[in-house]
PDB file of C-alpha atoms in Angstrom:
ATOM      1  CA  UNK Q   1      -0.542  -0.281   0.361  1.00  0.00           C
ATOM      2  CA  UNK Q   2       1.744   2.824  -1.538  1.00  0.00           C
ATOM      3  CA  UNK Q   3       1.717   6.231   2.190  1.00  0.00           C
ATOM      4  CA  UNK Q   4      -0.878   8.651   1.495  1.00  0.00           C
ATOM      5  CA  UNK Q   5       0.433  11.896   1.274  1.00  0.00           C
ATOM      6  CA  UNK Q   6      -2.353  13.885   2.778  1.00  0.00           C
ATOM      7  CA  UNK Q   7      -0.976  12.512   6.378  1.00  0.00           C
ATOM      8  CA  UNK Q   8       2.314  14.133   5.279  1.00  0.00           C
ATOM      9  CA  UNK Q   9       0.695  17.404   4.889  1.00  0.00           C
ATOM     10  CA  UNK Q  10      -0.738  17.439   8.331  1.00  0.00           C
ATOM     11  CA  UNK Q  11       2.891  17.575   9.889  1.00  0.00           C
ATOM     12  CA  UNK Q  12       4.519  20.791  10.401  1.00  0.00           C
ATOM     13  CA  UNK Q  13       8.584  20.409   9.281  1.00  0.00           C
ATOM     14  CA  UNK Q  14       9.560  19.705  12.392  1.00  0.00           C
ATOM     15  CA  UNK Q  15       7.171  17.213  13.309  1.00  0.00           C
ATOM     16  CA  UNK Q  16       9.097  15.361  10.351  1.00  0.00           C
ATOM     17  CA  UNK Q  17      12.511  16.820  10.895  1.00  0.00           C
ATOM     18  CA  UNK Q  18      11.611  14.729  14.654  1.00  0.00           C
ATOM     19  CA  UNK Q  19      10.303  11.571  12.857  1.00  0.00           C
ATOM     20  CA  UNK Q  20      13.629  11.288  10.535  1.00  0.00           C
ATOM     21  CA  UNK Q  21      15.736  10.995  13.653  1.00  0.00           C
ATOM     22  CA  UNK Q  22      13.435   9.670  15.944  1.00  0.00           C
ATOM     23  CA  UNK Q  23      13.308   6.605  13.347  1.00  0.00           C
ATOM     24  CA  UNK Q  24      17.275   6.763  12.813  1.00  0.00           C
ATOM     25  CA  UNK Q  25      17.741   5.801  16.625  1.00  0.00           C
ATOM     26  CA  UNK Q  26      18.084   9.216  17.839  1.00  0.00           C
ATOM     27  CA  UNK Q  27      17.196   9.442  21.377  1.00  0.00           C
ATOM     28  CA  UNK Q  28      13.912  11.996  21.977  1.00  0.00           C
ATOM     29  CA  UNK Q  29      15.933  13.808  24.308  1.00  0.00           C
ATOM     30  CA  UNK Q  30      18.069  14.494  21.852  1.00  0.00           C
ATOM     31  CA  UNK Q  31      15.778  14.969  18.599  1.00  0.00           C
ATOM     32  CA  UNK Q  32      13.917  17.548  21.334  1.00  0.00           C
ATOM     33  CA  UNK Q  33      17.557  19.390  21.596  1.00  0.00           C
ATOM     34  CA  UNK Q  34      18.326  19.646  17.747  1.00  0.00           C
ATOM     35  CA  UNK Q  35      15.182  21.050  17.402  1.00  0.00           C
ATOM     36  CA  UNK Q  36      15.125  23.680  20.103  1.00  0.00           C
ATOM     37  CA  UNK Q  37      12.226  22.364  22.271  1.00  0.00           C
ATOM     38  CA  UNK Q  38      11.149  19.789  24.901  1.00  0.00           C
ATOM     39  CA  UNK Q  39      10.296  15.773  25.481  1.00  0.00           C
ATOM     40  CA  UNK Q  40       7.354  16.586  26.254  1.00  0.00           C
ATOM     41  CA  UNK Q  41       6.834  18.177  23.021  1.00  0.00           C
ATOM     42  CA  UNK Q  42       8.563  15.034  21.208  1.00  0.00           C
ATOM     43  CA  UNK Q  43       6.646  12.647  23.714  1.00  0.00           C
ATOM     44  CA  UNK Q  44       2.929  14.741  22.602  1.00  0.00           C
ATOM     45  CA  UNK Q  45       4.144  14.292  19.050  1.00  0.00           C
ATOM     46  CA  UNK Q  46       4.337  11.059  19.242  1.00  0.00           C
ATOM     47  CA  UNK Q  47       1.012  10.471  20.908  1.00  0.00           C
ATOM     48  CA  UNK Q  48      -0.817  12.234  17.348  1.00  0.00           C
ATOM     49  CA  UNK Q  49      -2.007   9.453  14.541  1.00  0.00           C
ATOM     50  CA  UNK Q  50      -0.505  11.162  11.942  1.00  0.00           C
ATOM     51  CA  UNK Q  51       2.973  11.577  13.558  1.00  0.00           C
ATOM     52  CA  UNK Q  52       2.515   7.547  14.457  1.00  0.00           C
ATOM     53  CA  UNK Q  53       2.136   6.766  10.371  1.00  0.00           C
ATOM     54  CA  UNK Q  54       4.490   8.797   9.524  1.00  0.00           C
ATOM     55  CA  UNK Q  55       7.603   6.946  12.379  1.00  0.00           C
ATOM     56  CA  UNK Q  56       5.973   3.320  10.446  1.00  0.00           C
ATOM     57  CA  UNK Q  57       6.395   4.803   6.767  1.00  0.00           C
ATOM     58  CA  UNK Q  58       9.380   5.610   7.439  1.00  0.00           C
ATOM     59  CA  UNK Q  59       9.942   2.761  10.179  1.00  0.00           C
ATOM     60  CA  UNK Q  60       8.965   0.192   6.258  1.00  0.00           C
ATOM     61  CA  UNK Q  61      11.350   2.479   3.792  1.00  0.00           C
ATOM     62  CA  UNK Q  62      14.701   1.892   6.233  1.00  0.00           C
ATOM     63  CA  UNK Q  63      13.005  -2.267   6.040  1.00  0.00           C
ATOM     64  CA  UNK Q  64      13.353  -2.089   2.649  1.00  0.00           C
ATOM     65  CA  UNK Q  65      16.754  -0.532   1.577  1.00  0.00           C
ATOM     66  CA  UNK Q  66      18.582  -2.400   4.418  1.00  0.00           C
ATOM     67  CA  UNK Q  67      17.624  -5.592   2.797  1.00  0.00           C
TER      68      UNK Q  67
END
């Protein structure tokens, strides 16, 4: 199934950057530091359905490239 592009559009550029960092294994506290925010913000974003969907899509893409 192709990812729905409207899901990505619901996220801000900072949220997309956070998702890319998290999926690469960067700790949430470090993601927060790099994006000049607080760890609680990253935790809140991780609970958003669109953010979780982006993480899932990015993780699937990484798994495909690792083969």
